[in-house]
GROMACS .gro file of N, CA and C in nm:
model
  459
    1MET      N    1  11.484  -3.103  -0.176
    1MET     CA    2  11.585  -3.031  -0.252
    1MET      C    3  11.648  -3.123  -0.351
    2ILE      N    4  11.670  -3.076  -0.472
    2ILE     CA    5  11.733  -3.156  -0.576
    2ILE      C    6  11.856  -3.080  -0.624
    3GLU      N    7  11.971  -3.148  -0.613
    3GLU     CA    8  12.097  -3.090  -0.668
    3GLU      C    9  12.130  -3.168  -0.793
    4ILE      N   10  12.169  -3.095  -0.897
    4ILE     CA   11  12.201  -3.158  -1.024
    4ILE      C   12  12.341  -3.121  -1.065
    5ILE      N   13  12.420  -3.225  -1.101
    5ILE     CA   14  12.562  -3.199  -1.132
    5ILE      C   15  12.589  -3.256  -1.272
    6GLY      N   16  12.651  -3.172  -1.356
    6GLY     CA   17  12.687  -3.212  -1.493
    6GLY      C   18  12.771  -3.103  -1.557
    7ASP      N   19  12.807  -3.124  -1.686
    7ASP     CA   20  12.885  -3.021  -1.753
    7ASP      C   21  12.795  -2.902  -1.792
    8ASP      N   22  12.851  -2.800  -1.857
    8ASP     CA   23  12.776  -2.680  -1.890
    8ASP      C   24  12.646  -2.705  -1.974
    9ASN      N   25  12.662  -2.792  -2.079
    9ASN     CA   26  12.543  -2.822  -2.161
    9ASN      C   27  12.441  -2.898  -2.084
   10LEU      N   28  12.481  -2.990  -2.001
   10LEU     CA   29  12.387  -3.065  -1.916
   10LEU      C   30  12.327  -2.974  -1.813
   11GLU      N   31  12.408  -2.891  -1.755
   11GLU     CA   32  12.359  -2.796  -1.651
   11GLU      C   33  12.247  -2.709  -1.709
   12LYS      N   34  12.265  -2.660  -1.830
   12LYS     CA   35  12.165  -2.574  -1.895
   12LYS      C   36  12.033  -2.645  -1.912
   13PHE      N   37  12.040  -2.767  -1.963
   13PHE     CA   38  11.915  -2.847  -1.979
   13PHE      C   39  11.853  -2.877  -1.843
   14LEU      N   40  11.937  -2.921  -1.753
   14LEU     CA   41  11.884  -2.960  -1.619
   14LEU      C   42  11.825  -2.843  -1.548
   15LYS      N   43  11.887  -2.728  -1.561
   15LYS     CA   44  11.836  -2.608  -1.497
   15LYS      C   45  11.698  -2.576  -1.547
   16SER      N   46  11.679  -2.591  -1.680
   16SER     CA   47  11.546  -2.565  -1.737
   16SER      C   48  11.446  -2.671  -1.698
   17SER      N   49  11.495  -2.787  -1.655
   17SER     CA   50  11.407  -2.900  -1.616
   17SER      C   51  11.391  -2.911  -1.464
   18LYS      N   52  11.449  -2.822  -1.392
   18LYS     CA   53  11.450  -2.834  -1.248
   18LYS      C   54  11.312  -2.841  -1.186
   19GLU      N   55  11.222  -2.760  -1.241
   19GLU     CA   56  11.084  -2.759  -1.192
   19GLU      C   57  11.015  -2.894  -1.215
   20LYS      N   58  11.040  -2.951  -1.327
   20LYS     CA   59  10.980  -3.083  -1.358
   20LYS      C   60  11.042  -3.189  -1.264
   21ILE      N   61  11.167  -3.180  -1.238
   21ILE     CA   62  11.232  -3.274  -1.147
   21ILE      C   63  11.178  -3.257  -1.004
   22LYS      N   64  11.155  -3.134  -0.964
   22LYS     CA   65  11.100  -3.106  -0.831
   22LYS      C   66  10.961  -3.166  -0.823
   23LYS      N   67  10.879  -3.150  -0.929
   23LYS     CA   68  10.747  -3.209  -0.927
   23LYS      C   69  10.751  -3.360  -0.925
   24LEU      N   70  10.851  -3.418  -0.988
   24LEU     CA   71  10.869  -3.562  -0.985
   24LEU      C   72  10.895  -3.604  -0.840
   25SER      N   73  10.979  -3.532  -0.769
   25SER     CA   74  11.007  -3.559  -0.631
   25SER      C   75  10.880  -3.542  -0.546
   26GLU      N   76  10.804  -3.438  -0.571
   26GLU     CA   77  10.677  -3.416  -0.496
   26GLU      C   78  10.579  -3.529  -0.524
   27TYR      N   79  10.576  -3.579  -0.647
   27TYR     CA   80  10.492  -3.693  -0.680
   27TYR      C   81  10.525  -3.810  -0.593
   28PHE      N   82  10.655  -3.844  -0.582
   28PHE     CA   83  10.697  -3.956  -0.502
   28PHE      C   84  10.665  -3.931  -0.353
   29GLN      N   85  10.683  -3.811  -0.306
   29GLN     CA   86  10.650  -3.781  -0.166
   29GLN      C   87  10.503  -3.799  -0.141
   30THR      N   88  10.420  -3.753  -0.234
   30THR     CA   89  10.276  -3.768  -0.218
   30THR      C   90  10.233  -3.913  -0.218
   31ILE      N   91  10.285  -3.987  -0.316
   31ILE     CA   92  10.249  -4.132  -0.328
   31ILE      C   93  10.291  -4.206  -0.203
   32HIS      N   94  10.407  -4.172  -0.148
   32HIS     CA   95  10.457  -4.243  -0.031
   32HIS      C   96  10.427  -4.170   0.099
   33GLN      N   97  10.347  -4.065   0.090
   33GLN     CA   98  10.303  -3.992   0.207
   33GLN      C   99  10.417  -3.949   0.300
   34ALA      N  100  10.526  -3.906   0.236
   34ALA     CA  101  10.642  -3.858   0.313
   34ALA      C  102  10.608  -3.724   0.376
   35ASP      N  103  10.646  -3.708   0.504
   35ASP     CA  104  10.612  -3.585   0.573
   35ASP      C  105  10.730  -3.490   0.582
   36HIS      N  106  10.832  -3.517   0.502
   36HIS     CA  107  10.949  -3.433   0.500
   36HIS      C  108  11.001  -3.418   0.360
   37LYS      N  109  11.088  -3.325   0.339
   37LYS     CA  110  11.140  -3.297   0.205
   37LYS      C  111  11.234  -3.409   0.161
   38THR      N  112  11.226  -3.444   0.035
   38THR     CA  113  11.317  -3.542  -0.024
   38THR      C  114  11.444  -3.470  -0.072
   39GLN      N  115  11.559  -3.521  -0.035
   39GLN     CA  116  11.685  -3.463  -0.080
   39GLN      C  117  11.752  -3.562  -0.174
   40VAL      N  118  11.765  -3.523  -0.298
   40VAL     CA  119  11.824  -3.609  -0.400
   40VAL      C  120  11.932  -3.533  -0.475
   41THR      N  121  12.042  -3.599  -0.499
   41THR     CA  122  12.147  -3.544  -0.590
   41THR      C  123  12.149  -3.628  -0.713
   42ILE      N  124  12.140  -3.560  -0.830
   42ILE     CA  125  12.149  -3.632  -0.958
   42ILE      C  126  12.281  -3.587  -1.025
   43LYS      N  127  12.363  -3.684  -1.057
   43LYS     CA  128  12.489  -3.653  -1.125
   43LYS      C  129  12.494  -3.725  -1.257
   44ILE      N  130  12.531  -3.650  -1.359
   44ILE     CA  131  12.549  -3.705  -1.491
   44ILE      C  132  12.699  -3.740  -1.500
   45VAL      N  133  12.726  -3.864  -1.534
   45VAL     CA  134  12.866  -3.915  -1.531
   45VAL      C  135  12.900  -3.980  -1.668
   46SER      N  136  13.027  -3.996  -1.689
   46SER     CA  137  13.075  -4.064  -1.811
   46SER      C  138  13.055  -4.215  -1.795
   47ASN      N  139  13.075  -4.288  -1.908
   47ASN     CA  140  13.065  -4.433  -1.908
   47ASN      C  141  13.172  -4.494  -1.812
   48ASP      N  142  13.293  -4.433  -1.817
   48ASP     CA  143  13.400  -4.486  -1.728
   48ASP      C  144  13.363  -4.469  -1.582
   49GLU      N  145  13.303  -4.353  -1.549
   49GLU     CA  146  13.267  -4.327  -1.408
   49GLU      C  147  13.160  -4.426  -1.360
   50ILE      N  148  13.058  -4.445  -1.445
   50ILE     CA  149  12.948  -4.531  -1.397
   50ILE      C  150  12.990  -4.678  -1.395
   51LYS      N  151  13.086  -4.714  -1.487
   51LYS     CA  152  13.138  -4.851  -1.482
   51LYS      C  153  13.215  -4.874  -1.351
   52THR      N  154  13.295  -4.776  -1.315
   52THR     CA  155  13.373  -4.786  -1.187
   52THR      C  156  13.276  -4.794  -1.066
   53MET      N  157  13.172  -4.711  -1.067
   53MET     CA  158  13.076  -4.715  -0.956
   53MET      C  159  13.005  -4.849  -0.953
   54ASN      N  160  12.966  -4.899  -1.071
   54ASN     CA  161  12.896  -5.026  -1.076
   54ASN      C  162  12.986  -5.139  -1.022
   55LYS      N  163  13.115  -5.134  -1.057
   55LYS     CA  164  13.210  -5.235  -1.011
   55LYS      C  165  13.230  -5.227  -0.860
   56ASN      N  166  13.247  -5.103  -0.810
   56ASN     CA  167  13.273  -5.081  -0.670
   56ASN      C  168  13.150  -5.115  -0.580
   57PHE      N  169  13.032  -5.077  -0.622
   57PHE     CA  170  12.915  -5.090  -0.535
   57PHE      C  171  12.828  -5.210  -0.567
   58ARG      N  172  12.828  -5.261  -0.688
   58ARG     CA  173  12.746  -5.373  -0.725
   58ARG      C  174  12.824  -5.495  -0.767
   59LYS      N  175  12.958  -5.482  -0.776
   59LYS     CA  176  13.046  -5.590  -0.816
   59LYS      C  177  13.016  -5.638  -0.959
   60LYS      N  178  12.975  -5.546  -1.040
   60LYS     CA  179  12.944  -5.572  -1.184
   60LYS      C  180  13.038  -5.483  -1.267
   61ASN      N  181  13.129  -5.542  -1.340
   61ASN     CA  182  13.228  -5.468  -1.416
   61ASN      C  183  13.176  -5.436  -1.559
   62LYS      N  184  13.071  -5.352  -1.558
   62LYS     CA  185  13.015  -5.316  -1.687
   62LYS      C  186  12.944  -5.181  -1.674
   63ILE      N  187  12.922  -5.119  -1.788
   63ILE     CA  188  12.851  -4.991  -1.796
   63ILE      C  189  12.701  -5.017  -1.772
   64THR      N  190  12.636  -4.929  -1.704
   64THR     CA  191  12.493  -4.937  -1.681
   64THR      C  192  12.433  -4.797  -1.706
   65ASP      N  193  12.303  -4.788  -1.716
   65ASP     CA  194  12.240  -4.658  -1.748
   65ASP      C  195  12.225  -4.570  -1.621
   66VAL      N  196  12.186  -4.625  -1.508
   66VAL     CA  197  12.158  -4.547  -1.389
   66VAL      C  198  12.191  -4.631  -1.266
   67LEU      N  199  12.242  -4.562  -1.164
   67LEU     CA  200  12.267  -4.621  -1.033
   67LEU      C  201  12.205  -4.533  -0.929
   68SER      N  202  12.151  -4.594  -0.826
   68SER     CA  203  12.093  -4.518  -0.714
   68SER      C  204  12.160  -4.561  -0.586
   69PHE      N  205  12.179  -4.462  -0.498
   69PHE     CA  206  12.242  -4.485  -0.371
   69PHE      C  207  12.155  -4.430  -0.264
   70PRO      N  208  12.063  -4.509  -0.210
   70PRO     CA  209  11.974  -4.458  -0.106
   70PRO      C  210  12.048  -4.417   0.019
   71ASP      N  211  11.996  -4.313   0.080
   71ASP     CA  212  12.054  -4.252   0.200
   71ASP      C  213  11.954  -4.252   0.310
   72GLY      N  214  11.854  -4.338   0.305
   72GLY     CA  215  11.750  -4.343   0.405
   72GLY      C  216  11.647  -4.235   0.383
   73ASP      N  217  11.529  -4.257   0.437
   73ASP     CA  218  11.418  -4.158   0.432
   73ASP      C  219  11.391  -4.106   0.291
   74PHE      N  220  11.392  -4.190   0.193
   74PHE     CA  221  11.359  -4.154   0.054
   74PHE      C  222  11.450  -4.046   0.000
   75ALA      N  223  11.573  -4.054   0.035
   75ALA     CA  224  11.676  -3.957  -0.013
   75ALA      C  225  11.793  -4.036  -0.067
   76GLY      N  226  11.886  -3.965  -0.134
   76GLY     CA  227  12.006  -4.030  -0.180
   76GLY      C  228  12.059  -3.969  -0.307
   77ASP      N  229  12.147  -4.044  -0.372
   77ASP     CA  230  12.210  -3.999  -0.490
   77ASP      C  231  12.177  -4.087  -0.610
   78ILE      N  232  12.168  -4.021  -0.728
   78ILE     CA  233  12.146  -4.096  -0.852
   78ILE      C  234  12.253  -4.057  -0.949
   79ALA      N  235  12.316  -4.156  -1.012
   79ALA     CA  236  12.417  -4.132  -1.117
   79ALA      C  237  12.357  -4.185  -1.247
   80ILE      N  238  12.364  -4.102  -1.350
   80ILE     CA  239  12.310  -4.134  -1.483
   80ILE      C  240  12.426  -4.128  -1.582
   81ALA      N  241  12.446  -4.233  -1.662
   81ALA     CA  242  12.548  -4.232  -1.768
   81ALA      C  243  12.506  -4.140  -1.879
   82ASP      N  244  12.594  -4.048  -1.918
   82ASP     CA  245  12.559  -3.953  -2.021
   82ASP      C  246  12.532  -4.017  -2.153
   83SER      N  247  12.593  -4.133  -2.183
   83SER     CA  248  12.567  -4.198  -2.315
   83SER      C  249  12.425  -4.245  -2.332
   84TYR      N  250  12.350  -4.256  -2.222
   84TYR     CA  251  12.215  -4.304  -2.228
   84TYR      C  252  12.114  -4.192  -2.245
   85ILE      N  253  12.157  -4.066  -2.230
   85ILE     CA  254  12.067  -3.952  -2.241
   85ILE      C  255  12.105  -3.855  -2.348
   86LEU      N  256  12.224  -3.866  -2.404
   86LEU     CA  257  12.270  -3.771  -2.512
   86LEU      C  258  12.246  -3.830  -2.647
   87ASN      N  259  12.197  -3.749  -2.740
   87ASN     CA  260  12.182  -3.796  -2.876
   87ASN      C  261  12.314  -3.768  -2.949
   88LYS      N  262  12.315  -3.796  -3.083
   88LYS     CA  263  12.436  -3.781  -3.161
   88LYS      C  264  12.490  -3.635  -3.164
   89ASN      N  265  12.403  -3.539  -3.145
   89ASN     CA  266  12.441  -3.399  -3.145
   89ASN      C  267  12.478  -3.350  -3.004
   90LYS      N  268  12.491  -3.444  -2.911
   90LYS     CA  269  12.523  -3.413  -2.770
   90LYS      C  270  12.413  -3.334  -2.699
   91LYS      N  271  12.293  -3.343  -2.752
   91LYS     CA  272  12.176  -3.281  -2.687
   91LYS      C  273  12.107  -3.391  -2.605
   92ILE      N  274  12.044  -3.345  -2.497
   92ILE     CA  275  11.976  -3.440  -2.409
   92ILE      C  276  11.843  -3.485  -2.464
   93ASN      N  277  11.821  -3.615  -2.461
   93ASN     CA  278  11.690  -3.669  -2.495
   93ASN      C  279  11.608  -3.663  -2.369
   94GLU      N  280  11.510  -3.572  -2.366
   94GLU     CA  281  11.436  -3.546  -2.247
   94GLU      C  282  11.364  -3.670  -2.194
   95GLN      N  283  11.301  -3.748  -2.286
   95GLN     CA  284  11.229  -3.866  -2.242
   95GLN      C  285  11.321  -3.966  -2.175
   96ASN      N  286  11.441  -3.990  -2.234
   96ASN     CA  287  11.533  -4.083  -2.172
   96ASN      C  288  11.579  -4.035  -2.038
   97PHE      N  289  11.606  -3.904  -2.031
   97PHE     CA  290  11.653  -3.845  -1.906
   97PHE      C  291  11.552  -3.866  -1.796
   98PHE      N  292  11.423  -3.830  -1.819
   98PHE     CA  293  11.323  -3.839  -1.716
   98PHE      C  294  11.288  -3.983  -1.684
   99MET      N  295  11.298  -4.074  -1.780
   99MET     CA  296  11.275  -4.218  -1.750
   99MET      C  297  11.383  -4.269  -1.656
  100LEU      N  298  11.510  -4.226  -1.678
  100LEU     CA  299  11.618  -4.272  -1.591
  100LEU      C  300  11.609  -4.205  -1.451
  101VAL      N  301  11.569  -4.077  -1.449
  101VAL     CA  302  11.550  -4.013  -1.320
  101VAL      C  303  11.437  -4.084  -1.243
  102SER      N  304  11.329  -4.115  -1.309
  102SER     CA  305  11.217  -4.186  -1.251
  102SER      C  306  11.265  -4.325  -1.200
  103HIS      N  307  11.340  -4.396  -1.282
  103HIS     CA  308  11.392  -4.524  -1.244
  103HIS      C  309  11.481  -4.513  -1.116
  104GLY      N  310  11.568  -4.416  -1.115
  104GLY     CA  311  11.654  -4.394  -0.999
  104GLY      C  312  11.577  -4.360  -0.877
  105LEU      N  313  11.475  -4.273  -0.886
  105LEU     CA  314  11.394  -4.239  -0.773
  105LEU      C  315  11.315  -4.358  -0.720
  106HIS      N  316  11.266  -4.444  -0.810
  106HIS     CA  317  11.197  -4.564  -0.764
  106HIS      C  318  11.291  -4.648  -0.677
  107HIS      N  319  11.416  -4.658  -0.715
  107HIS     CA  320  11.512  -4.732  -0.632
  107HIS      C  321  11.530  -4.662  -0.495
  108LEU      N  322  11.538  -4.532  -0.497
  108LEU     CA  323  11.549  -4.462  -0.370
  108LEU      C  324  11.430  -4.483  -0.276
  109PHE      N  325  11.314  -4.513  -0.336
  109PHE     CA  326  11.196  -4.538  -0.258
  109PHE      C  327  11.176  -4.688  -0.230
  110GLY      N  328  11.281  -4.764  -0.259
  110GLY     CA  329  11.277  -4.904  -0.218
  110GLY      C  330  11.230  -5.003  -0.321
  111TYR      N  331  11.196  -4.957  -0.435
  111TYR     CA  332  11.154  -5.052  -0.544
  111TYR      C  333  11.278  -5.114  -0.607
  112ASP      N  334  11.262  -5.232  -0.655
  112ASP     CA  335  11.373  -5.303  -0.716
  112ASP      C  336  11.321  -5.389  -0.832
  113HIS      N  337  11.412  -5.450  -0.903
  113HIS     CA  338  11.371  -5.535  -1.017
  113HIS      C  339  11.460  -5.664  -1.017
  114TYR      N  340  11.444  -5.741  -0.910
  114TYR     CA  341  11.528  -5.860  -0.886
  114TYR      C  342  11.461  -5.985  -0.947
  115ASP      N  343  11.340  -5.980  -0.989
  115ASP     CA  344  11.276  -6.092  -1.057
  115ASP      C  345  11.172  -6.042  -1.157
  116LYS      N  346  11.107  -6.132  -1.229
  116LYS     CA  347  11.018  -6.091  -1.334
  116LYS      C  348  10.901  -6.004  -1.282
  117GLN      N  349  10.844  -6.042  -1.168
  117GLN     CA  350  10.730  -5.968  -1.115
  117GLN      C  351  10.773  -5.826  -1.069
  118SER      N  352  10.885  -5.819  -1.001
  118SER     CA  353  10.929  -5.685  -0.954
  118SER      C  354  10.969  -5.597  -1.070
  119ARG      N  355  11.028  -5.656  -1.175
  119ARG     CA  356  11.062  -5.580  -1.295
  119ARG      C  357  10.934  -5.523  -1.359
  120SER      N  358  10.834  -5.608  -1.367
  120SER     CA  359  10.707  -5.570  -1.425
  120SER      C  360  10.643  -5.456  -1.347
  121ASN      N  361  10.647  -5.469  -1.213
  121ASN     CA  362  10.590  -5.364  -1.125
  121ASN      C  363  10.662  -5.231  -1.141
  122MET      N  364  10.793  -5.239  -1.145
  122MET     CA  365  10.869  -5.116  -1.153
  122MET      C  366  10.850  -5.050  -1.290
  123ARG      N  367  10.848  -5.128  -1.394
  123ARG     CA  368  10.827  -5.075  -1.532
  123ARG      C  369  10.690  -5.007  -1.540
  124PHE      N  370  10.588  -5.072  -1.477
  124PHE     CA  371  10.455  -5.014  -1.472
  124PHE      C  372  10.455  -4.875  -1.406
  125LEU      N  373  10.524  -4.865  -1.290
  125LEU     CA  374  10.531  -4.738  -1.217
  125LEU      C  375  10.602  -4.631  -1.300
  126GLU      N  376  10.715  -4.672  -1.367
  126GLU     CA  377  10.787  -4.576  -1.451
  126GLU      C  378  10.700  -4.531  -1.569
  127ASN      N  379  10.636  -4.622  -1.631
  127ASN     CA  380  10.549  -4.587  -1.746
  127ASN      C  381  10.429  -4.500  -1.703
  128THR      N  382  10.375  -4.530  -1.585
  128THR     CA  383  10.267  -4.445  -1.529
  128THR      C  384  10.314  -4.304  -1.515
  129PHE      N  385  10.431  -4.284  -1.454
  129PHE     CA  386  10.483  -4.150  -1.439
  129PHE      C  387  10.506  -4.084  -1.575
  130MET      N  388  10.568  -4.157  -1.669
  130MET     CA  389  10.595  -4.098  -1.801
  130MET      C  390  10.467  -4.061  -1.872
  131THR      N  391  10.366  -4.145  -1.861
  131THR     CA  392  10.239  -4.117  -1.927
  131THR      C  393  10.175  -3.991  -1.867
  132VAL      N  394  10.174  -3.986  -1.735
  132VAL     CA  395  10.113  -3.872  -1.664
  132VAL      C  396  10.190  -3.744  -1.695
  133SER      N  397  10.322  -3.755  -1.703
  133SER     CA  398  10.397  -3.629  -1.724
  133SER      C  399  10.394  -3.581  -1.864
  134TYR      N  400  10.364  -3.664  -1.960
  134TYR     CA  401  10.364  -3.618  -2.101
  134TYR      C  402  10.223  -3.611  -2.165
  135THR      N  403  10.123  -3.648  -2.091
  135THR     CA  404   9.986  -3.634  -2.144
  135THR      C  405   9.896  -3.577  -2.035
  136HIS      N  406   9.778  -3.539  -2.073
  136HIS     CA  407   9.679  -3.488  -1.977
  136HIS      C  408   9.563  -3.583  -1.971
  137LEU      N  409   9.570  -3.676  -1.881
  137LEU     CA  410   9.463  -3.777  -1.864
  137LEU      C  411   9.340  -3.712  -1.802
  138ARG      N  412   9.228  -3.735  -1.860
  138ARG     CA  413   9.103  -3.675  -1.803
  138ARG      C  414   8.991  -3.781  -1.800
  139ALA      N  415   8.970  -3.856  -1.904
  139ALA     CA  416   8.854  -3.938  -1.922
  139ALA      C  417   8.839  -4.044  -1.812
  140HIS      N  418   8.936  -4.129  -1.792
  140HIS     CA  419   8.928  -4.230  -1.688
  140HIS      C  420   9.041  -4.216  -1.589
  141GLU      N  421   9.056  -4.099  -1.533
  141GLU     CA  422   9.159  -4.075  -1.437
  141GLU      C  423   9.127  -4.140  -1.304
  142THR      N  424   9.226  -4.204  -1.245
  142THR     CA  425   9.209  -4.251  -1.108
  142THR      C  426   9.257  -4.140  -1.014
  143SER      N  427   9.233  -4.156  -0.887
  143SER     CA  428   9.280  -4.055  -0.793
  143SER      C  429   9.432  -4.043  -0.798
  144LEU      N  430   9.498  -4.156  -0.822
  144LEU     CA  431   9.646  -4.151  -0.835
  144LEU      C  432   9.687  -4.069  -0.952
  145HIS      N  433   9.619  -4.092  -1.068
  145HIS     CA  434   9.648  -4.014  -1.186
  145HIS      C  435   9.621  -3.867  -1.165
  146LEU      N  436   9.513  -3.840  -1.095
  146LEU     CA  437   9.476  -3.698  -1.069
  146LEU      C  438   9.584  -3.629  -0.987
  147VAL      N  439   9.628  -3.692  -0.882
  147VAL     CA  440   9.739  -3.638  -0.798
  147VAL      C  441   9.860  -3.613  -0.882
  148CYS      N  442   9.898  -3.714  -0.960
  148CYS     CA  443  10.017  -3.701  -1.044
  148CYS      C  444  10.003  -3.584  -1.143
  149ARG      N  445   9.889  -3.576  -1.208
  149ARG     CA  446   9.866  -3.475  -1.311
  149ARG      C  447   9.872  -3.336  -1.248
  150LEU      N  448   9.809  -3.322  -1.132
  150LEU     CA  449   9.808  -3.192  -1.066
  150LEU      C  450   9.950  -3.147  -1.025
  151LEU      N  451  10.028  -3.247  -0.979
  151LEU     CA  452  10.164  -3.214  -0.938
  151LEU      C  453  10.253  -3.178  -1.056
  152LEU      N  454  10.225  -3.238  -1.172
  152LEU     CA  455  10.315  -3.225  -1.286
  152LEU      C  456  10.275  -3.115  -1.383
  153GLU      N  457  10.156  -3.059  -1.368
  153GLU     CA  458  10.117  -2.950  -1.458
  153GLU      C  459  10.170  -2.820  -1.414
   0.00000   0.00000   0.00000
C-alpha cells in the first residue's frame, strides 16, 4: 500500500501517478523477492519541514531533497522537498519526482551512498529504473529489464 500526502495540486498529480508508484513498489518487491506487501508513505514537505527533519534525524542543519525512514521489512516513510519537484509554475516535474521516489525506496530497501562505490551503485539502480520506466527496452533486455518493463507497462 502506498499513501501519498501533499497539498491539493500535489494530491492531484500524485493521484494520477498512483499506479506508476504502485508498480515501482512492485518492482522493488520483485527484485528483492519480498513475500509481503510493501507499505510506504510518501509525504511532500516544505523546505523548512525537510530541514527540520534532516536536523533532527541526521544531525545535518540543511535542506535536502529526500529523506527515508525505514520501518523494517522494506517499508517506511519518504519525505520529499517540494522545491526539488516543482517547476516555476508550481507544476510537478514528473522525472524529478520519480527519481526522488526511487531514491527514497532504495534507502528503504537498505541501499545507501556512504562512499564512492555505494553512490555509484545506487545511481546505477536509480538510472536503471528511470530508463526502464520511460523507455521500452527490447533489443538487449536482460531478465531484470524484462521484469521491470512488464511491471511498469
